[in-house]
């Protein structure tokens, strides 16, 4: 009868605890792919997309960066910390066993509750006790905490994938910049040679009193401008070498090991020309945002279970005695077991505030994800437009260069036949060199825009593959 009454009282307490859960729904809805106007096709992007540029040195630099970058090492450390937290949360679901022991030498007062011979004397109090506690998690609080920790760990792993993509595209773009700088150095060298020839020609005309000092100063100024462009191109080349070494996780001793790129500026690789239907599932940063939504939802569930009863089982067994001689006596044994119940009755509104805060955290995670999705779609759309624009601009510039090359050839023919002036060939040479300088810039832009599009589409990321750092290639 007593047991029945106790069970009924326990059931009543549990039901009373369940009645206080508030109704506070989220306010922000997650964007769905069907409403974003994405294409139905799915383009294929190789996981090692940079190999399409056909430059072994670029492959080596990216492999080194993905292996030794401090940025990746920091992200991987966060993954290990998040995975450790999953183990911590999982351990809380299991029975906890501890052993405590202490021995205190204490004098007992004469004017208190202790009888002789303890009163007025000092005695050792020794206690050794094994404790068992097990949270039954009847309402899923610990389970929700494990789910939240797992979602956070998954977000950290996806952050590593996003960092890998950012690093690889940064190395590739910097490498294209290096190729451009090398090409501009070649063009600048041509400028210097041509303007040196022009200066010598003017000096020759002055010698024969066919030119003025004004023309001489003009030729000298043009030569100085060409030499300045040459110096700037060489300086830009050195800065890009420094940047590549840093991105690859190397120091100044690595600078001499970076040779001139061999990638072809005039042969950009093919890239997708559409916004894929699986854009939201191929970008690791968006998938990380989804995992953070899951973590926030689990946190909200934890806050919800705080309103509910928490039931656990506790047990103890050990020895406790007054005086060392009594410690091993069978009468020093102590043990006990039973359920423990925690019910929130009055907490001044703290639990409701925590629940509202957890709901707001979920709304913030969803809003952040939605913002990232719209930004990703815009980035990909902009990248597609820029690729098409760069290709058209490059085609126009190629026709300009072809026309100027023909003009320079015809001027040379006219000079050789005595029908033209040497000044005409120098002027057409200047224009051709300037056009070739612009062509080098547009060629590198075409490659850079493709790299940006690959980044906007998530690269060759596959969420089903393990996220590990690439090995360092032999170098």
XYZ file of C-alpha atoms in Angstrom:
475
model
C 0.000 0.000 0.000
C 2.808 2.370 0.891
C 4.668 1.527 -2.327
C 1.511 2.145 -4.355
C 1.028 5.530 -2.713
C 4.659 6.415 -3.351
C 4.378 5.491 -7.018
C 1.216 7.520 -7.362
C 2.909 10.526 -5.766
C 5.909 10.168 -8.089
C 3.605 10.002 -11.128
C 1.745 13.094 -9.965
C 5.005 14.992 -9.574
C 6.133 14.015 -13.077
C 2.846 15.098 -14.608
C 2.902 18.359 -12.679
C 6.388 19.081 -14.019
C 5.314 18.407 -17.620
C 2.512 20.962 -17.454
C 4.819 23.993 -17.325
C 6.470 23.729 -20.790
C 5.885 27.048 -22.648
C 4.789 27.534 -26.254
C 7.332 29.777 -27.966
C 7.737 28.768 -31.652
C 10.607 29.958 -33.921
C 9.946 33.059 -35.996
C 12.297 32.497 -38.989
C 11.704 29.889 -41.727
C 14.558 28.261 -43.620
C 14.835 28.926 -47.365
C 14.151 25.932 -49.589
C 16.042 25.149 -52.840
C 12.815 24.922 -54.846
C 12.143 28.632 -54.269
C 15.588 29.884 -55.320
C 15.467 29.445 -59.113
C 18.338 26.982 -59.414
C 18.921 24.966 -62.588
C 17.917 21.324 -62.747
C 21.320 20.127 -63.981
C 24.286 19.180 -61.809
C 27.750 20.039 -63.176
C 30.730 17.872 -62.337
C 33.756 19.552 -60.766
C 36.767 17.391 -60.013
C 37.939 17.304 -56.406
C 41.418 18.306 -57.638
C 40.052 20.931 -60.032
C 43.333 22.852 -60.133
C 45.001 20.073 -62.136
C 43.013 21.297 -65.164
C 45.458 24.224 -65.374
C 48.216 21.782 -66.315
C 50.969 23.197 -64.096
C 52.754 20.690 -61.795
C 54.144 23.496 -59.632
C 50.612 24.741 -58.917
C 49.598 21.188 -57.960
C 52.560 20.982 -55.597
C 51.893 24.360 -53.954
C 48.232 23.533 -53.299
C 49.132 20.118 -51.874
C 51.641 21.784 -49.552
C 49.117 24.408 -48.489
C 46.428 21.822 -47.758
C 48.921 19.877 -45.653
C 50.808 22.514 -43.687
C 48.703 25.676 -43.558
C 48.318 27.158 -40.048
C 44.755 28.112 -41.013
C 43.871 24.468 -41.609
C 45.705 23.336 -38.498
C 43.609 25.759 -36.453
C 40.394 24.494 -38.064
C 41.401 20.872 -37.461
C 42.105 21.683 -33.815
C 38.548 23.001 -33.524
C 37.303 19.727 -35.002
C 39.178 17.730 -32.370
C 37.762 19.952 -29.629
C 34.215 19.512 -30.975
C 34.623 15.733 -31.233
C 35.907 15.622 -27.661
C 32.771 17.488 -26.562
C 30.651 14.803 -28.247
C 32.399 12.208 -26.076
C 31.818 14.357 -22.994
C 28.097 14.638 -23.744
C 27.830 10.927 -24.514
C 29.546 10.026 -21.241
C 26.850 11.927 -19.351
C 24.316 9.366 -20.610
C 26.166 6.501 -18.931
C 26.267 5.516 -15.247
C 28.850 7.484 -13.285
C 30.890 5.672 -10.625
C 33.218 7.484 -8.222
C 35.100 6.620 -5.054
C 35.640 9.199 -2.309
C 37.652 8.835 0.844
C 38.750 11.048 3.669
C 40.149 10.849 7.187
C 39.787 13.791 9.572
C 41.343 14.036 13.023
C 38.794 15.959 15.104
C 38.323 16.937 18.776
C 34.759 16.555 20.036
C 33.531 19.209 22.523
C 32.391 18.291 26.034
C 29.363 20.605 25.871
C 27.742 19.110 22.819
C 25.883 15.979 21.791
C 28.837 13.593 21.963
C 28.950 11.267 24.998
C 32.091 9.987 26.777
C 34.621 8.760 25.873
C 34.373 10.919 22.712
C 33.526 14.193 24.430
C 36.641 16.183 25.215
C 38.924 13.902 23.154
C 40.264 13.853 19.608
C 39.345 10.979 17.331
C 39.987 10.176 13.685
C 36.873 10.077 11.483
C 37.506 7.864 8.457
C 35.173 7.373 5.528
C 35.535 5.550 2.181
C 32.531 5.455 -0.116
C 31.745 4.294 -3.659
C 29.005 6.292 -5.406
C 26.829 5.433 -8.368
C 24.646 7.933 -10.209
C 22.733 7.402 -13.420
C 20.550 9.995 -15.063
C 17.670 8.087 -16.646
C 17.102 10.905 -19.198
C 13.392 10.164 -19.356
C 12.671 13.309 -21.396
C 15.716 13.256 -23.667
C 17.767 16.121 -22.246
C 21.104 14.292 -22.420
C 20.220 12.875 -25.833
C 19.546 16.395 -27.136
C 22.863 17.591 -25.750
C 24.664 14.753 -27.573
C 22.821 15.637 -30.786
C 23.822 19.282 -30.413
C 27.454 18.358 -29.817
C 27.459 16.091 -32.876
C 25.961 18.828 -35.032
C 28.603 21.280 -33.793
C 31.335 18.757 -34.567
C 29.942 18.284 -38.060
C 29.893 22.061 -38.526
C 33.543 22.186 -37.469
C 34.436 19.456 -39.975
C 32.627 21.359 -42.712
C 34.496 24.500 -41.680
C 37.688 22.583 -42.450
C 36.352 21.757 -45.919
C 35.424 25.419 -46.441
C 38.898 26.485 -45.310
C 40.463 23.974 -47.714
C 38.415 25.388 -50.584
C 39.300 28.966 -49.675
C 42.973 28.097 -49.354
C 43.163 26.199 -52.645
C 41.393 28.974 -54.549
C 43.583 31.615 -52.904
C 46.736 29.757 -53.954
C 45.395 29.296 -57.480
C 44.426 32.968 -57.850
C 47.779 34.106 -56.484
C 49.531 31.723 -58.863
C 47.622 33.155 -61.810
C 48.712 36.589 -60.613
C 52.303 35.357 -60.642
C 51.888 34.135 -64.219
C 50.493 37.541 -65.143
C 53.411 39.306 -63.456
C 55.895 37.135 -65.355
C 54.142 37.948 -68.611
C 54.065 41.668 -67.795
C 57.797 41.535 -67.096
C 58.293 40.152 -70.589
C 56.089 42.882 -72.063
C 57.874 45.535 -69.999
C 61.220 44.254 -71.240
C 59.885 44.661 -74.780
C 58.791 48.217 -73.926
C 62.252 49.045 -72.639
C 63.957 47.569 -75.713
C 61.646 49.391 -78.123
C 62.003 52.735 -76.381
C 65.756 52.342 -76.197
C 65.662 51.914 -79.953
C 63.471 54.995 -80.240
C 65.888 57.022 -78.113
C 68.841 55.950 -80.263
C 66.899 56.870 -83.376
C 66.135 60.361 -82.025
C 69.748 60.807 -80.981
C 70.795 59.870 -84.506
C 68.378 62.421 -85.984
C 69.685 65.110 -83.634
C 73.203 64.303 -84.771
C 72.095 65.005 -88.319
C 70.081 68.056 -87.175
C 66.770 66.415 -88.085
C 65.254 66.444 -84.580
C 64.989 68.841 -81.639
C 65.851 68.638 -77.953
C 62.119 68.400 -77.256
C 61.948 65.109 -79.151
C 65.019 63.889 -77.244
C 63.475 64.685 -73.858
C 60.240 63.045 -74.940
C 62.072 59.857 -75.928
C 64.015 59.855 -72.653
C 60.772 60.260 -70.676
C 59.110 57.386 -72.524
C 62.124 55.180 -71.803
C 61.967 56.105 -68.089
C 58.258 55.189 -68.030
C 59.028 51.817 -69.607
C 61.795 51.150 -67.084
C 59.395 52.137 -64.286
C 56.809 49.636 -65.569
C 59.551 47.004 -65.676
C 60.531 47.713 -62.051
C 56.922 47.585 -60.876
C 56.266 44.301 -62.645
C 59.349 42.746 -61.050
C 58.322 44.038 -57.620
C 54.805 42.645 -58.082
C 56.309 39.304 -59.034
C 58.355 39.196 -55.821
C 55.314 40.069 -53.670
C 53.310 37.257 -55.244
C 56.155 34.804 -54.590
C 56.101 35.847 -50.918
C 52.321 35.372 -50.790
C 52.504 31.910 -52.363
C 55.162 30.783 -49.895
C 53.024 31.965 -46.970
C 49.904 30.243 -48.353
C 51.921 27.043 -48.761
C 53.050 27.278 -45.130
C 56.669 28.121 -45.954
C 59.101 30.899 -45.114
C 61.637 33.051 -46.942
C 63.891 30.071 -47.673
C 61.178 28.789 -50.013
C 61.157 31.874 -52.285
C 63.940 30.657 -54.628
C 62.118 27.353 -55.112
C 59.142 29.034 -56.824
C 59.834 29.112 -60.544
C 57.982 30.929 -63.302
C 54.535 29.354 -63.898
C 54.042 27.154 -66.917
C 50.240 27.325 -67.020
C 48.864 28.589 -70.326
C 47.232 31.985 -69.953
C 45.617 31.606 -73.371
C 43.909 28.263 -72.625
C 41.373 28.726 -69.793
C 39.748 25.464 -68.603
C 36.087 24.765 -69.163
C 33.772 25.573 -66.250
C 30.013 25.067 -65.678
C 27.745 27.693 -67.230
C 24.748 27.287 -64.914
C 23.669 27.489 -61.285
C 23.383 23.831 -60.247
C 20.395 22.402 -58.469
C 22.655 20.998 -55.754
C 24.403 24.317 -55.051
C 23.225 24.275 -51.426
C 24.565 20.745 -50.971
C 27.954 21.234 -52.603
C 29.154 24.286 -50.667
C 30.724 23.307 -47.332
C 30.034 26.693 -45.750
C 26.298 26.300 -46.393
C 26.328 22.747 -45.069
C 28.122 24.028 -41.974
C 25.320 26.566 -41.559
C 22.776 23.759 -41.765
C 24.663 21.855 -39.056
C 24.618 24.951 -36.865
C 20.845 25.075 -37.299
C 20.710 21.475 -36.088
C 22.907 22.358 -33.110
C 20.687 25.328 -32.244
C 17.560 23.150 -32.528
C 19.146 20.659 -30.147
C 19.980 23.504 -27.754
C 16.351 24.585 -27.857
C 15.303 21.023 -27.028
C 17.680 21.043 -24.056
C 16.129 24.294 -22.832
C 12.679 22.712 -23.218
C 13.584 19.684 -21.120
C 14.745 21.986 -18.324
C 11.021 22.478 -17.557
C 10.536 18.741 -17.104
C 11.408 16.470 -14.188
C 14.922 15.085 -14.041
C 14.996 11.553 -12.636
C 18.165 9.705 -11.724
C 19.210 6.677 -9.714
C 21.784 7.062 -6.973
C 23.535 4.469 -4.831
C 26.384 4.381 -2.370
C 28.360 1.757 -0.493
C 31.349 2.073 1.797
C 32.704 2.279 5.327
C 32.528 5.055 7.905
C 33.846 4.863 11.463
C 34.923 6.920 14.423
C 38.427 5.763 15.255
C 40.755 3.757 13.046
C 40.233 0.605 15.024
C 36.521 0.547 14.156
C 36.945 1.166 10.432
C 37.264 -2.508 9.515
C 34.451 -3.591 11.825
C 31.381 -4.992 9.963
C 29.309 -2.415 11.774
C 31.128 0.364 9.886
C 29.467 -0.625 6.648
C 27.157 1.885 4.981
C 25.106 1.619 1.830
C 22.013 3.037 0.238
C 20.171 3.384 -3.055
C 17.123 5.079 -4.475
C 15.723 7.472 -7.057
C 16.382 11.204 -7.097
C 13.941 13.653 -8.650
C 14.474 17.296 -9.518
C 11.394 19.391 -10.290
C 11.456 23.099 -11.224
C 8.738 24.783 -9.184
C 9.640 28.450 -8.939
C 12.774 29.828 -10.600
C 11.835 33.482 -11.120
C 11.322 33.105 -14.882
C 14.878 31.928 -15.553
C 13.872 28.800 -17.471
C 11.417 30.714 -19.646
C 14.079 33.285 -20.429
C 16.546 30.523 -21.290
C 13.964 28.926 -23.577
C 13.278 32.237 -25.331
C 17.015 32.720 -25.722
C 17.444 29.234 -27.211
C 14.583 29.915 -29.633
C 16.216 33.193 -30.608
C 19.516 31.345 -31.159
C 17.692 28.983 -33.517
C 16.154 31.921 -35.380
C 19.597 33.539 -35.636
C 21.110 30.331 -37.024
C 18.338 30.033 -39.620
C 18.607 33.712 -40.556
C 22.373 33.418 -40.881
C 21.948 30.360 -43.100
C 19.363 32.126 -45.282
C 21.669 35.114 -45.670
C 24.559 32.826 -46.620
C 22.359 31.009 -49.179
C 21.329 34.228 -50.889
C 24.932 35.407 -50.826
C 26.084 32.111 -52.357
C 23.555 32.377 -55.167
C 24.605 35.949 -55.857
C 28.313 34.997 -55.767
C 27.736 32.164 -58.227
C 25.579 34.318 -60.508
C 28.154 37.125 -60.443
C 30.951 34.651 -61.140
C 29.090 33.264 -64.156
C 28.547 36.766 -65.525
C 32.172 37.719 -64.950
C 33.412 34.581 -66.716
C 31.280 35.350 -69.771
C 32.291 39.020 -69.746
C 35.982 38.180 -69.355
C 35.819 35.696 -72.244
C 34.151 38.247 -74.536
C 36.558 40.988 -73.485
C 39.474 38.627 -74.066
C 38.197 37.742 -77.536
C 37.961 41.434 -78.447
C 41.464 42.094 -77.154
C 42.872 39.190 -79.148
C 41.453 40.738 -82.324
C 42.988 44.072 -81.356
C 46.395 42.482 -80.828
C 46.121 40.560 -84.100
C 45.327 43.793 -85.942
C 48.217 45.677 -84.347
C 50.614 42.832 -85.152
C 49.586 43.051 -88.777
C 49.990 46.838 -88.671
C 53.484 46.500 -87.214
C 54.376 43.959 -89.916
C 53.124 46.199 -92.703
C 54.984 49.202 -91.281
C 58.160 47.137 -91.268
C 57.550 46.207 -94.919
C 57.014 49.849 -95.847
C 60.266 50.868 -94.138
C 62.200 48.093 -95.870
C 60.851 49.232 -99.231
C 61.519 52.905 -98.526
C 57.840 53.825 -98.468
C 57.565 54.423 -94.739
C 59.292 56.123 -91.819
C 61.172 54.453 -89.000
C 58.996 56.478 -86.620
C 55.926 54.636 -87.914
C 57.393 51.261 -86.921
C 58.340 52.552 -83.464
C 54.847 53.980 -82.891
C 53.109 50.786 -84.015
C 55.486 48.796 -81.809
C 54.498 50.895 -78.793
C 50.814 50.334 -79.483
C 51.349 46.597 -79.950
C 53.257 46.259 -76.691
C 50.537 48.141 -74.809
C 47.892 45.901 -76.358
C 49.871 42.794 -75.394
C 50.134 44.138 -71.831
C 46.346 44.519 -71.737
C 45.987 41.036 -73.272
C 48.086 39.482 -70.483
C 45.851 41.158 -67.906
C 42.661 39.926 -69.573
C 44.024 36.404 -69.919
C 44.795 36.251 -66.218
C 41.358 37.752 -65.485
C 39.717 34.941 -67.474
C 41.526 32.348 -65.376
C 40.848 34.195 -62.115
C 37.117 34.474 -62.900
C 37.006 30.715 -63.441
C 38.658 30.078 -60.100
C 36.139 32.399 -58.449
C 33.286 30.503 -60.111
C 34.699 27.185 -58.911
C 34.860 28.622 -55.385
C 31.287 29.966 -55.630
C 30.046 26.524 -56.723
C 31.793 24.797 -53.818
C 34.691 23.386 -55.819
C 34.809 19.609 -56.013
C 33.631 19.183 -52.424
C 31.877 15.889 -51.697
C 30.140 15.796 -48.288
C 30.200 11.988 -48.386
C 33.991 11.798 -48.427
C 36.153 12.007 -45.267
C 37.501 15.487 -44.578
C 41.242 15.086 -44.166
C 44.226 17.206 -45.100
C 46.029 16.342 -48.314
C 49.523 14.842 -48.031
C 52.556 16.880 -48.930
C 54.019 16.015 -52.307
C 57.723 15.401 -52.599
C 59.644 18.564 -53.288
